[in-house]
Short mmCIF file of N, CA and C in Angstrom, two decimals:
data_model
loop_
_atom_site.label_atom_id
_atom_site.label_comp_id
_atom_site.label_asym_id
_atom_site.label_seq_id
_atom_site.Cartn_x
_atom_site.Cartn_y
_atom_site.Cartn_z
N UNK M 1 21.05 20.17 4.05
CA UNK M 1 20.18 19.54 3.06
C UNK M 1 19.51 20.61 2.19
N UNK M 2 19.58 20.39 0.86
CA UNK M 2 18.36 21.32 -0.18
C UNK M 2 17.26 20.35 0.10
N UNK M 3 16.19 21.53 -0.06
CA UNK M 3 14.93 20.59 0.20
C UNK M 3 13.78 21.92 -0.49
N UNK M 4 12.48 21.61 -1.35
CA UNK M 4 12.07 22.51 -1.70
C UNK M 4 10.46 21.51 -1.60
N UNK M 5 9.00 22.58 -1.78
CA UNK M 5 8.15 22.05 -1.81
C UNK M 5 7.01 22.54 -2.89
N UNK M 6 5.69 21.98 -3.02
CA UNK M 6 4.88 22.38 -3.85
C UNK M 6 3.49 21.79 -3.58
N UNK M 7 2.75 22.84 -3.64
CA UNK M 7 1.20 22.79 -4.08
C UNK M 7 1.00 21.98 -5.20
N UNK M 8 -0.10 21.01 -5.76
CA UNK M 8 -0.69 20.76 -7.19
C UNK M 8 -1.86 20.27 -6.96
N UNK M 9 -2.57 20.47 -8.26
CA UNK M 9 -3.83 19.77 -8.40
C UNK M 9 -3.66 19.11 -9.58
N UNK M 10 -4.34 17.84 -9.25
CA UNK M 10 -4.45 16.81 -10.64
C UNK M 10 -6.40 16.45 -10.40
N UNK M 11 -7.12 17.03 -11.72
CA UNK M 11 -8.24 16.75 -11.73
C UNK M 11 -8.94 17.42 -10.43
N UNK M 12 -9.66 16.03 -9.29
CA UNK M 12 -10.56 16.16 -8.50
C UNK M 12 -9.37 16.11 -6.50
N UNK M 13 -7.65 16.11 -7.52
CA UNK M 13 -7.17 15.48 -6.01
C UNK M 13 -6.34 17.08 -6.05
N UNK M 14 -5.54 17.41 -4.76
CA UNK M 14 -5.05 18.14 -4.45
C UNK M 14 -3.85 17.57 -3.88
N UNK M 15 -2.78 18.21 -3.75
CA UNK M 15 -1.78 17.66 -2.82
C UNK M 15 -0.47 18.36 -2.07
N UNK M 16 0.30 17.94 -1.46
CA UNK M 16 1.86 18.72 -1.61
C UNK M 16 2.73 18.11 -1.36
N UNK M 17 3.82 18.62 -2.13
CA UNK M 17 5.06 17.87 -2.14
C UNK M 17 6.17 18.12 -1.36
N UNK M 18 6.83 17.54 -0.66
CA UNK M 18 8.08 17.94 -0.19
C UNK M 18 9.38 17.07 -0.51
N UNK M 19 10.42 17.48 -1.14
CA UNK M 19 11.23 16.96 -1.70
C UNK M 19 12.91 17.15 -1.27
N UNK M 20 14.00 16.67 -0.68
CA UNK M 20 14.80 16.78 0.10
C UNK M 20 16.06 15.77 -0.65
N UNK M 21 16.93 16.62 -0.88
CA UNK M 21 18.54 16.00 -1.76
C UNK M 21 19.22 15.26 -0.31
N UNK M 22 18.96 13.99 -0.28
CA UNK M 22 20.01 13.11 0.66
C UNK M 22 20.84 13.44 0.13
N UNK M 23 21.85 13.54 -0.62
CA UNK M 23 23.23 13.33 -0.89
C UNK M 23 23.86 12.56 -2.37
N UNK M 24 25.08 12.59 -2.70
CA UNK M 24 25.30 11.70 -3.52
C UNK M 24 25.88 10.49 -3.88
N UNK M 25 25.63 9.78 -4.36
CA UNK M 25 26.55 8.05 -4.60
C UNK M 25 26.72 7.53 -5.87
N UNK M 26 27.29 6.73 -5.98
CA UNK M 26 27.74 6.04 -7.58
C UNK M 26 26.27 5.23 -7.41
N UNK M 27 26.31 4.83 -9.16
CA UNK M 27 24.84 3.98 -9.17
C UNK M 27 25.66 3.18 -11.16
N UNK M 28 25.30 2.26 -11.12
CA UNK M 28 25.72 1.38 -12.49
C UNK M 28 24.29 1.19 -12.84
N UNK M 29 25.12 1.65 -14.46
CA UNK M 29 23.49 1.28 -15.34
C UNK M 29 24.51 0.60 -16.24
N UNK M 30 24.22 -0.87 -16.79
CA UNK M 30 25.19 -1.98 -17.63
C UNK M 30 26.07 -1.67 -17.69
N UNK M 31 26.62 -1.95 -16.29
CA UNK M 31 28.43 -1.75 -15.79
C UNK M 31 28.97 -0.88 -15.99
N UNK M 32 28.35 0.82 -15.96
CA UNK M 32 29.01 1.89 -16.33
C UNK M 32 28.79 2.77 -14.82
N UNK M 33 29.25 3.49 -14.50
CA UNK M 33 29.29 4.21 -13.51
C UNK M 33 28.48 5.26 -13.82
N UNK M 34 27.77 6.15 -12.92
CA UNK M 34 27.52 7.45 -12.63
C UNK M 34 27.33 8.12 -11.80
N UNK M 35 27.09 9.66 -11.15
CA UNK M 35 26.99 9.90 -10.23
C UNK M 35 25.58 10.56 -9.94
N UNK M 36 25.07 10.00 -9.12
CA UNK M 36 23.57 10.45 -9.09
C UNK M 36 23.45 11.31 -7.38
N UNK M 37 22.31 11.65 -7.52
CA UNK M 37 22.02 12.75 -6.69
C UNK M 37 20.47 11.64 -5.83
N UNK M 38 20.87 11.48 -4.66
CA UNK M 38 19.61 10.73 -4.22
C UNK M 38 18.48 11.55 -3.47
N UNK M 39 17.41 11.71 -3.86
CA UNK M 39 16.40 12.30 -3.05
C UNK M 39 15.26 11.38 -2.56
N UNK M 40 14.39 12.48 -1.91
CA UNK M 40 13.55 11.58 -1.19
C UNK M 40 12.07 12.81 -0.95
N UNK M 41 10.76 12.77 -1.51
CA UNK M 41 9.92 13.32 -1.99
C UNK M 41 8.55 12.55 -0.72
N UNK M 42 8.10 13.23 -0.25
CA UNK M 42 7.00 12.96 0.38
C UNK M 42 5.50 13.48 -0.46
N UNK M 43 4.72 12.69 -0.75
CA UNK M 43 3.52 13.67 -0.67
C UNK M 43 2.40 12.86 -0.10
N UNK M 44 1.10 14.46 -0.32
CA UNK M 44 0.66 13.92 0.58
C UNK M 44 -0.76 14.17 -0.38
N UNK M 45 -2.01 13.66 -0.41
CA UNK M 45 -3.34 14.38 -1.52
C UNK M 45 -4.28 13.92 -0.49
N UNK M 46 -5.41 14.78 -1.06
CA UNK M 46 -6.82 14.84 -0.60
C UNK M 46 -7.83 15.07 -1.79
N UNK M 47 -9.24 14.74 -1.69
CA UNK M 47 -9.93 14.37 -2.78
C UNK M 47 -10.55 13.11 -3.30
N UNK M 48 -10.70 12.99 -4.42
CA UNK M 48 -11.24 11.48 -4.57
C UNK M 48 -10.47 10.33 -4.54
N UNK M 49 -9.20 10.82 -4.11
CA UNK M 49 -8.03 10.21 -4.11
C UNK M 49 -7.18 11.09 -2.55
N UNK M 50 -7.15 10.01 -1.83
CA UNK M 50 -6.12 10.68 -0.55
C UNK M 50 -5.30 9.60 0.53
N UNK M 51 -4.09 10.01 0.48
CA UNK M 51 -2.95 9.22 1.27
C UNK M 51 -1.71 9.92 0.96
N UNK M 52 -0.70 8.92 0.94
CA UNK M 52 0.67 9.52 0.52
C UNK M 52 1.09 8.86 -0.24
N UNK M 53 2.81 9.34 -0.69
CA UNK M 53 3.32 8.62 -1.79
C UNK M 53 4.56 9.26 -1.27
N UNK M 54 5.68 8.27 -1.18
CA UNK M 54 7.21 8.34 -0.64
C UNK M 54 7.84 7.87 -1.79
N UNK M 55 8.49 8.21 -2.13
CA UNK M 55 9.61 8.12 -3.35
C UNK M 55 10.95 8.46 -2.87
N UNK M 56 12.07 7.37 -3.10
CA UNK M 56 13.35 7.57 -3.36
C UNK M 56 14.12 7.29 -4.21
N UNK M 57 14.82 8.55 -5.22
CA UNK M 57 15.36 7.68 -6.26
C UNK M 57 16.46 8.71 -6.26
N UNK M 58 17.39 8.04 -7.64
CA UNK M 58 18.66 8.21 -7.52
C UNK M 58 18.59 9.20 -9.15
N UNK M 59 18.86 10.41 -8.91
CA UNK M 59 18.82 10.95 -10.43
C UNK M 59 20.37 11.17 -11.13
N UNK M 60 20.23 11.01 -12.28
CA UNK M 60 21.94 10.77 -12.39
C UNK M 60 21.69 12.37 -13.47
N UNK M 61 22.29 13.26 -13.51
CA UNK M 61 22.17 14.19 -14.07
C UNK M 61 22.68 13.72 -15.70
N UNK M 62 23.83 13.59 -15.89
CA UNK M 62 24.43 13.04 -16.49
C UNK M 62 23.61 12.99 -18.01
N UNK M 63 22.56 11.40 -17.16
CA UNK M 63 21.75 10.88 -18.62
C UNK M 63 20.36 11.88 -18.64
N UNK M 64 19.76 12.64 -17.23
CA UNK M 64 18.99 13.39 -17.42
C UNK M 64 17.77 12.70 -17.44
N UNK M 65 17.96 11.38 -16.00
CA UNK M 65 16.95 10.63 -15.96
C UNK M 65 17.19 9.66 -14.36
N UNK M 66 16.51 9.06 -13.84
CA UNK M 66 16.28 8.61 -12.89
C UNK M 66 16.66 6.89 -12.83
N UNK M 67 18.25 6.78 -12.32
CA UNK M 67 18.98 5.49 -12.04
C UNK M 67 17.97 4.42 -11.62
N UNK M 68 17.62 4.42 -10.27
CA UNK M 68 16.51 3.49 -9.80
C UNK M 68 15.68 4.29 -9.00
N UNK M 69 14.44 4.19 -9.01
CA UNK M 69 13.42 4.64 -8.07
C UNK M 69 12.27 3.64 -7.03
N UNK M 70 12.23 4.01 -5.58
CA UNK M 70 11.57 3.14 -4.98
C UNK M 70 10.02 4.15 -4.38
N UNK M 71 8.98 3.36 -4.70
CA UNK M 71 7.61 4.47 -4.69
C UNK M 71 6.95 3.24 -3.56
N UNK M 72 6.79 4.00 -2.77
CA UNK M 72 5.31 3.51 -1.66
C UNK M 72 3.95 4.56 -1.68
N UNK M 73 2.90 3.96 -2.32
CA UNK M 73 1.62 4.74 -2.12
C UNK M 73 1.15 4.07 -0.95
N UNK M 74 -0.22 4.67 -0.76
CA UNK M 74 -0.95 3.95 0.44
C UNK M 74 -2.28 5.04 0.88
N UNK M 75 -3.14 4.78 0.59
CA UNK M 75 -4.86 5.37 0.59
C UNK M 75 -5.59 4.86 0.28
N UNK M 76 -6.53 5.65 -0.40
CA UNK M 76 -7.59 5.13 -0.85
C UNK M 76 -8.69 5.87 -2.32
N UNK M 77 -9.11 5.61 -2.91
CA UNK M 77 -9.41 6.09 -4.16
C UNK M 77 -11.11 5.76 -4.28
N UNK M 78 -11.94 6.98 -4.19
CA UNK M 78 -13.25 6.97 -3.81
C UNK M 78 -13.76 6.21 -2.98
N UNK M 79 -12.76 5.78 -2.11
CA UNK M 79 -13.29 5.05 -0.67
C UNK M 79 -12.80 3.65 -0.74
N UNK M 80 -12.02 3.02 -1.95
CA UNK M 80 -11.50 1.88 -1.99
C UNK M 80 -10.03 1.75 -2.12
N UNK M 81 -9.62 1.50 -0.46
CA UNK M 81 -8.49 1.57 -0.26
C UNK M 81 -7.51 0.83 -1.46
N UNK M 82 -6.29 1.41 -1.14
CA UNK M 82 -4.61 0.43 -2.24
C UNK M 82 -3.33 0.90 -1.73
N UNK M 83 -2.85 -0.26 -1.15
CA UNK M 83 -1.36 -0.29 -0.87
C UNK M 83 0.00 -0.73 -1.91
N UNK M 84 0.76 0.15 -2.74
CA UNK M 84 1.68 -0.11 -3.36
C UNK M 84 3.05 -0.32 -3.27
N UNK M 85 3.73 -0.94 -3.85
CA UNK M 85 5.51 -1.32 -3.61
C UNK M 85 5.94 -1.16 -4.77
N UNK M 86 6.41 -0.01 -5.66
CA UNK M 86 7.00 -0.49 -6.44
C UNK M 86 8.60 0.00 -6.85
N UNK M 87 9.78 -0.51 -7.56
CA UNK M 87 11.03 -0.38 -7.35
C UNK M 87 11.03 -0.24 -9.05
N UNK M 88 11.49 0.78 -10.03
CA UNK M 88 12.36 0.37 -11.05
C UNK M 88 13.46 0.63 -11.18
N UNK M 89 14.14 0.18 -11.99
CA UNK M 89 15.71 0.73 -12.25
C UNK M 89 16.41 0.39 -13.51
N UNK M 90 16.90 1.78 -13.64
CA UNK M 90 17.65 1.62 -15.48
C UNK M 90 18.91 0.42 -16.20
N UNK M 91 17.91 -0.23 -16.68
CA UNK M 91 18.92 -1.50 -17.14
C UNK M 91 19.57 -0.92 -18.31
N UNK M 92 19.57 -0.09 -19.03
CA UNK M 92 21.09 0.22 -20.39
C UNK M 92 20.53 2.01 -20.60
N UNK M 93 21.86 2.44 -20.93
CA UNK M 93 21.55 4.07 -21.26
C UNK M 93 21.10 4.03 -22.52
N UNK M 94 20.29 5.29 -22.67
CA UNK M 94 19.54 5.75 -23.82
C UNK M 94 21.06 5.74 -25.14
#
């Protein structure tokens, strides 16, 4: 597996990333093929903002953009917790 990581700060939060190439698979954006590269990104923050955030998405080099992506947050933000689900995915190429 490639897998690489990172320090950041945004504002008042801190965090780190760890990010890891599962492998690759075909992915259709309006019935066209491509070959994307699937990863899978952990992080983690602290601050006025702290929990994680899991991301898996499918990057297709190709268009130089991200096939479908699936994001789970889950913390809390100055003490008022939020649990997220969210999935998008590229309906037609640029």
């Amino acid at each position: 597996d490639t897998s690489w990581s990172s320090d950041w700060t945004l504002g008042s939060v801190q965090g780190h990333t760890e990010t890891t190439v599962l492998g690759t698979r075909s992915f259709a954006v309006a019935g066209k093929r491509f070959a994307c590269y699937e990863l899978h990104s952990r992080s983690t923050y602290r601050g006025d903002a702290q929990g994680t955030q899991d991301t898996t998405s499918c990057w297709i080099a190709e268009l130089g953009m991200v096939g479908t992506e699936h994001q789970v947050f889950k913390g809390s933000y100055n003490g008022v917790p939020f649990d997220s689900d969210v999935t998008t995915t590229l309906q037609r190429t640029p």
